[in-house]
């Protein structure tokens, strides 16, 4: 099973067309057909129905493996390239929305002073995507954040030999309307809020499923979905009574009509981590040292 055959299979399955896959991959349709035929001969079974085009039962199972296999191949190429390559004058930093802050800004200013001509890009990306982007070289390093037990690492996917280093921890709060009956409490137990209406904001706050996993309590349900990455937009919905949100303590500070009540139980913090692969001396390595204090 060759990697290129696997990529071709994934593309055909995604597009549902041999000809469309050929156009996207830059092959002839005959070459695509030959690769699929060779893959099926190697596996000893058909992985694609031809009319209409779609994965067979075996093909569905192969798709479950394909993403992880191709990701690890791309990650291996990127890792070796980082170790063997010369220092780059380009620096691409990935960050989750709540990880972009003053500390990153100050560190990047130091990098610019040391490397005045560095070509800098900061990409704001969802947490579940960033580790793979670091592994495959789409970004040089990344800041990711989320709730975790104190001093515990964030639960990130295993996508390659990446290092994770804690950058910061801060308390978690429940953001709710200033007039909410719970707004005056000194602390809240998340398990007591399973029947409350929550805002489902996967780019900024834990989803209902993650709240259930953190508390061991079922019943959390989203009252509305917020698919943006602007925390002010999320807090405007909180203030208007559309739902609660679990956020780091600094996020709702000073926002009108929003109260922030500390989380008393379970013991959780908002943790920010730096994720990176091999870092040859250059802008990325300097930024990592500045962010981690090493």
Tab-separated table of C-alpha atoms in Angstrom:
chain	number	residue	atom	x	y	z
A	1	UNK	CA	0.000	0.000	0.000
A	2	UNK	CA	1.839	3.075	-1.290
A	3	UNK	CA	1.208	6.504	0.255
A	4	UNK	CA	0.290	7.989	-3.113
A	5	UNK	CA	-2.262	5.249	-3.714
A	6	UNK	CA	-3.766	6.035	-0.322
A	7	UNK	CA	-3.917	9.779	-1.085
A	8	UNK	CA	-5.587	9.031	-4.398
A	9	UNK	CA	-8.145	6.762	-2.727
A	10	UNK	CA	-8.972	9.396	-0.098
A	11	UNK	CA	-9.406	12.054	-2.779
A	12	UNK	CA	-11.675	9.870	-4.944
A	13	UNK	CA	-13.771	8.923	-1.895
A	14	UNK	CA	-14.074	12.559	-0.825
A	15	UNK	CA	-15.039	13.855	-4.273
A	16	UNK	CA	-17.076	10.831	-5.348
A	17	UNK	CA	-15.522	10.991	-8.795
A	18	UNK	CA	-12.453	9.577	-10.538
A	19	UNK	CA	-12.357	12.462	-13.017
A	20	UNK	CA	-12.676	15.146	-10.325
A	21	UNK	CA	-9.939	13.455	-8.308
A	22	UNK	CA	-7.705	13.373	-11.393
A	23	UNK	CA	-8.195	17.120	-11.898
A	24	UNK	CA	-7.453	17.921	-8.254
A	25	UNK	CA	-4.366	15.698	-8.117
A	26	UNK	CA	-3.040	16.670	-11.532
A	27	UNK	CA	-3.210	13.132	-12.935
A	28	UNK	CA	-4.960	11.585	-15.892
A	29	UNK	CA	-8.141	9.682	-15.076
A	30	UNK	CA	-6.396	6.531	-16.278
A	31	UNK	CA	-3.582	7.050	-13.754
A	32	UNK	CA	-6.105	7.446	-10.940
A	33	UNK	CA	-7.889	4.253	-11.999
A	34	UNK	CA	-4.573	2.400	-12.127
A	35	UNK	CA	-3.616	3.529	-8.622
A	36	UNK	CA	-6.957	2.443	-7.184
A	37	UNK	CA	-6.701	-0.903	-8.979
A	38	UNK	CA	-3.173	-1.439	-7.608
A	39	UNK	CA	-4.368	-0.561	-4.090
A	40	UNK	CA	-7.256	-3.007	-4.330
A	41	UNK	CA	-4.951	-5.738	-5.665
A	42	UNK	CA	-2.589	-5.172	-2.740
A	43	UNK	CA	-5.410	-5.306	-0.180
A	44	UNK	CA	-7.206	-8.179	-1.893
A	45	UNK	CA	-10.586	-6.450	-1.895
A	46	UNK	CA	-12.459	-3.603	-3.536
A	47	UNK	CA	-12.349	-0.292	-1.660
A	48	UNK	CA	-14.520	1.732	-4.042
A	49	UNK	CA	-17.850	1.153	-5.725
A	50	UNK	CA	-17.711	2.388	-9.323
A	51	UNK	CA	-21.337	3.354	-10.001
A	52	UNK	CA	-21.958	5.517	-8.125
A	53	UNK	CA	-18.435	6.125	-6.872
A	54	UNK	CA	-18.150	5.656	-3.106
A	55	UNK	CA	-16.311	3.575	-0.533
A	56	UNK	CA	-17.215	-0.059	0.018
A	57	UNK	CA	-17.408	-1.466	3.529
A	58	UNK	CA	-13.676	-2.192	3.372
A	59	UNK	CA	-13.139	1.279	1.946
A	60	UNK	CA	-14.962	2.891	4.872
A	61	UNK	CA	-12.657	1.062	7.272
A	62	UNK	CA	-9.606	2.086	5.229
A	63	UNK	CA	-10.697	5.722	5.438
A	64	UNK	CA	-10.614	5.432	9.232
A	65	UNK	CA	-6.909	4.553	8.993
A	66	UNK	CA	-5.956	6.777	6.064
A	67	UNK	CA	-6.063	10.179	7.736
A	68	UNK	CA	-3.765	9.148	10.577
A	69	UNK	CA	-1.386	7.284	8.247
A	70	UNK	CA	-1.031	10.177	5.808
A	71	UNK	CA	-0.689	12.677	8.634
A	72	UNK	CA	2.187	10.730	10.183
A	73	UNK	CA	3.938	10.502	6.800
A	74	UNK	CA	3.617	14.258	6.300
A	75	UNK	CA	4.755	14.832	9.886
A	76	UNK	CA	7.850	12.664	9.358
A	77	UNK	CA	8.793	14.605	6.224
A	78	UNK	CA	8.331	17.938	8.003
A	79	UNK	CA	10.294	16.792	11.071
A	80	UNK	CA	13.275	15.663	9.007
A	81	UNK	CA	13.124	18.841	6.924
A	82	UNK	CA	13.259	20.959	10.102
A	83	UNK	CA	16.304	19.069	11.364
A	84	UNK	CA	18.146	19.132	8.049
A	85	UNK	CA	17.197	22.600	6.826
A	86	UNK	CA	18.932	25.927	7.286
A	87	UNK	CA	17.360	28.525	9.610
A	88	UNK	CA	14.338	30.070	7.929
A	89	UNK	CA	13.676	33.785	7.579
A	90	UNK	CA	9.963	32.991	7.798
A	91	UNK	CA	8.033	32.430	11.005
A	92	UNK	CA	4.459	31.142	11.051
A	93	UNK	CA	2.856	30.981	14.473
A	94	UNK	CA	-0.422	29.197	15.089
A	95	UNK	CA	-2.618	30.096	18.042
A	96	UNK	CA	-6.058	29.374	19.376
A	97	UNK	CA	-8.165	32.551	19.731
A	98	UNK	CA	-7.761	32.902	23.501
A	99	UNK	CA	-4.013	32.191	23.337
A	100	UNK	CA	-3.336	35.364	21.331
A	101	UNK	CA	-2.430	37.999	23.889
A	102	UNK	CA	0.042	40.541	25.147
A	103	UNK	CA	2.660	37.943	26.078
A	104	UNK	CA	2.794	36.631	22.517
A	105	UNK	CA	2.926	40.188	21.184
A	106	UNK	CA	5.883	41.088	23.405
A	107	UNK	CA	7.753	37.903	22.501
A	108	UNK	CA	7.233	38.506	18.776
A	109	UNK	CA	8.598	42.049	19.211
A	110	UNK	CA	11.781	40.552	20.671
A	111	UNK	CA	12.020	38.137	17.739
A	112	UNK	CA	11.689	41.047	15.292
A	113	UNK	CA	14.498	42.901	17.047
A	114	UNK	CA	16.756	39.870	16.724
A	115	UNK	CA	15.631	39.050	13.163
A	116	UNK	CA	14.575	42.383	11.577
A	117	UNK	CA	13.706	40.881	8.190
A	118	UNK	CA	11.687	37.929	9.484
A	119	UNK	CA	8.544	37.270	7.432
A	120	UNK	CA	5.995	36.885	10.247
A	121	UNK	CA	2.533	35.322	10.039
A	122	UNK	CA	0.173	34.604	12.945
A	123	UNK	CA	-2.660	32.188	12.168
A	124	UNK	CA	-5.640	31.829	14.503
A	125	UNK	CA	-6.820	28.224	14.237
A	126	UNK	CA	-9.005	25.859	16.260
A	127	UNK	CA	-7.249	23.750	18.891
A	128	UNK	CA	-8.125	20.389	17.321
A	129	UNK	CA	-6.356	21.410	14.092
A	130	UNK	CA	-3.187	23.030	15.442
A	131	UNK	CA	-1.160	19.981	16.564
A	132	UNK	CA	-1.439	18.474	13.080
A	133	UNK	CA	-0.442	21.799	11.518
A	134	UNK	CA	2.679	21.893	13.697
A	135	UNK	CA	3.492	18.271	12.894
A	136	UNK	CA	3.212	18.783	9.133
A	137	UNK	CA	5.054	22.126	9.093
A	138	UNK	CA	2.071	24.290	8.199
A	139	UNK	CA	3.008	26.355	11.270
A	140	UNK	CA	6.395	26.439	13.000
A	141	UNK	CA	4.959	26.320	16.512
A	142	UNK	CA	1.617	26.920	18.172
A	143	UNK	CA	-0.045	28.138	21.336
A	144	UNK	CA	-3.053	26.057	22.356
A	145	UNK	CA	-5.311	26.466	25.357
A	146	UNK	CA	-8.157	24.817	27.206
A	147	UNK	CA	-9.359	23.484	30.567
A	148	UNK	CA	-7.260	20.923	32.410
A	149	UNK	CA	-6.589	19.721	35.925
A	150	UNK	CA	-3.887	21.854	37.601
A	151	UNK	CA	-0.429	20.999	36.223
A	152	UNK	CA	-1.913	18.358	33.883
A	153	UNK	CA	-1.148	18.611	30.155
A	154	UNK	CA	-3.883	19.409	27.691
A	155	UNK	CA	-5.421	16.340	25.990
A	156	UNK	CA	-3.950	16.819	22.506
A	157	UNK	CA	-4.023	14.268	19.667
A	158	UNK	CA	-0.933	12.148	19.035
A	159	UNK	CA	0.197	13.329	15.610
A	160	UNK	CA	3.957	12.929	15.869
A	161	UNK	CA	7.004	13.582	18.059
A	162	UNK	CA	5.941	17.014	19.315
A	163	UNK	CA	6.979	18.751	22.522
A	164	UNK	CA	4.428	20.551	24.708
A	165	UNK	CA	5.486	23.077	27.353
A	166	UNK	CA	3.255	24.952	29.776
A	167	UNK	CA	3.200	28.698	29.182
A	168	UNK	CA	0.483	29.876	31.568
A	169	UNK	CA	-2.361	28.776	33.831
A	170	UNK	CA	-5.217	30.918	35.105
A	171	UNK	CA	-8.525	30.314	36.902
A	172	UNK	CA	-11.668	29.325	35.052
A	173	UNK	CA	-14.939	31.203	35.453
A	174	UNK	CA	-18.514	30.735	34.355
A	175	UNK	CA	-19.561	33.780	32.331
A	176	UNK	CA	-23.250	34.592	32.788
A	177	UNK	CA	-25.552	37.625	32.506
A	178	UNK	CA	-25.014	40.208	35.251
A	179	UNK	CA	-28.645	39.795	36.325
A	180	UNK	CA	-28.505	35.997	36.520
A	181	UNK	CA	-29.583	34.487	39.887
A	182	UNK	CA	-26.112	32.892	40.260
A	183	UNK	CA	-24.156	36.040	39.410
A	184	UNK	CA	-23.470	36.902	43.045
A	185	UNK	CA	-22.099	33.510	44.066
A	186	UNK	CA	-18.509	33.211	45.314
A	187	UNK	CA	-18.037	29.987	43.366
A	188	UNK	CA	-19.895	27.395	41.315
A	189	UNK	CA	-19.702	23.638	40.832
A	190	UNK	CA	-20.009	22.768	37.157
A	191	UNK	CA	-21.868	19.577	37.995
A	192	UNK	CA	-24.702	21.707	39.429
A	193	UNK	CA	-25.089	23.479	36.076
A	194	UNK	CA	-25.752	20.470	33.861
A	195	UNK	CA	-29.345	21.610	33.333
A	196	UNK	CA	-28.361	25.213	32.539
A	197	UNK	CA	-28.373	26.577	29.007
A	198	UNK	CA	-24.859	26.750	27.607
A	199	UNK	CA	-23.428	28.439	24.544
A	200	UNK	CA	-21.755	25.949	22.230
A	201	UNK	CA	-18.649	27.838	21.046
A	202	UNK	CA	-16.112	25.212	19.944
A	203	UNK	CA	-13.575	27.834	18.869
A	204	UNK	CA	-13.511	29.482	22.298
A	205	UNK	CA	-15.043	27.430	25.094
A	206	UNK	CA	-15.554	23.762	26.016
A	207	UNK	CA	-18.475	22.146	24.227
A	208	UNK	CA	-21.281	20.365	26.071
A	209	UNK	CA	-19.537	17.042	25.425
A	210	UNK	CA	-16.320	18.303	27.013
A	211	UNK	CA	-18.201	19.645	30.015
A	212	UNK	CA	-19.745	16.207	30.496
A	213	UNK	CA	-16.307	14.573	30.235
A	214	UNK	CA	-14.792	17.020	32.747
A	215	UNK	CA	-17.543	16.625	35.346
A	216	UNK	CA	-18.736	13.078	34.751
A	217	UNK	CA	-22.276	14.447	34.561
A	218	UNK	CA	-24.563	14.106	31.556
A	219	UNK	CA	-27.261	16.562	30.547
A	220	UNK	CA	-25.300	19.569	29.335
A	221	UNK	CA	-27.049	20.972	26.288
A	222	UNK	CA	-26.302	23.929	24.036
A	223	UNK	CA	-28.916	26.672	23.901
A	224	UNK	CA	-27.250	28.285	20.903
A	225	UNK	CA	-24.138	27.868	18.793
A	226	UNK	CA	-21.442	30.497	18.278
A	227	UNK	CA	-19.032	29.565	15.518
A	228	UNK	CA	-16.868	32.693	15.635
A	229	UNK	CA	-13.479	33.306	17.249
A	230	UNK	CA	-14.200	36.783	18.687
A	231	UNK	CA	-14.618	36.457	22.455
A	232	UNK	CA	-16.431	39.815	22.598
A	233	UNK	CA	-19.084	38.433	20.271
A	234	UNK	CA	-19.491	35.386	22.502
A	235	UNK	CA	-19.789	37.556	25.613
A	236	UNK	CA	-22.407	39.736	23.919
A	237	UNK	CA	-24.558	36.603	23.585
A	238	UNK	CA	-23.891	35.730	27.223
A	239	UNK	CA	-24.936	39.245	28.313
A	240	UNK	CA	-28.149	38.922	26.302
A	241	UNK	CA	-29.070	35.708	28.096
A	242	UNK	CA	-28.474	33.193	25.303
A	243	UNK	CA	-26.388	30.883	27.469
A	244	UNK	CA	-23.431	30.419	29.795
A	245	UNK	CA	-19.787	29.942	28.803
A	246	UNK	CA	-16.747	28.498	30.589
A	247	UNK	CA	-13.812	30.870	30.022
A	248	UNK	CA	-10.460	31.933	31.492
A	249	UNK	CA	-10.857	34.602	34.162
A	250	UNK	CA	-9.310	37.357	32.035
A	251	UNK	CA	-11.732	36.900	29.115
A	252	UNK	CA	-14.893	38.488	30.608
A	253	UNK	CA	-13.056	40.950	32.882
A	254	UNK	CA	-14.521	44.436	32.545
A	255	UNK	CA	-17.181	43.416	30.003
A	256	UNK	CA	-20.460	45.248	30.738
A	257	UNK	CA	-23.495	43.160	31.742
A	258	UNK	CA	-21.433	39.974	32.175
A	259	UNK	CA	-20.629	38.430	35.552
A	260	UNK	CA	-17.755	35.990	36.043
A	261	UNK	CA	-18.113	33.443	38.854
A	262	UNK	CA	-15.075	31.248	39.692
A	263	UNK	CA	-15.344	27.491	39.175
A	264	UNK	CA	-15.126	25.759	42.573
A	265	UNK	CA	-15.434	22.163	41.375
A	266	UNK	CA	-14.041	20.205	39.715
A	267	UNK	CA	-10.498	21.528	40.183
A	268	UNK	CA	-9.744	22.898	36.737
A	269	UNK	CA	-7.596	25.672	35.320
A	270	UNK	CA	-7.313	27.303	31.929
A	271	UNK	CA	-3.962	26.095	30.610
A	272	UNK	CA	-1.942	27.470	27.695
A	273	UNK	CA	0.774	25.316	26.137
A	274	UNK	CA	3.411	25.799	23.469
A	275	UNK	CA	3.483	22.969	20.923
A	276	UNK	CA	6.493	22.499	18.654
A	277	UNK	CA	8.634	19.991	16.823
A	278	UNK	CA	12.374	20.172	16.245
A	279	UNK	CA	13.500	23.811	16.358
A	280	UNK	CA	16.820	24.599	14.654
A	281	UNK	CA	18.310	27.905	15.792
A	282	UNK	CA	16.343	30.773	14.250
A	283	UNK	CA	13.200	32.861	14.838
A	284	UNK	CA	11.007	29.937	15.905
A	285	UNK	CA	13.563	28.667	18.446
A	286	UNK	CA	13.971	32.157	19.902
A	287	UNK	CA	10.206	32.607	20.193
A	288	UNK	CA	9.910	29.269	22.002
A	289	UNK	CA	12.569	30.310	24.520
A	290	UNK	CA	10.892	33.673	25.120
A	291	UNK	CA	7.462	32.104	25.692
A	292	UNK	CA	8.686	29.371	28.025
A	293	UNK	CA	11.383	31.340	29.862
A	294	UNK	CA	14.012	28.749	29.015
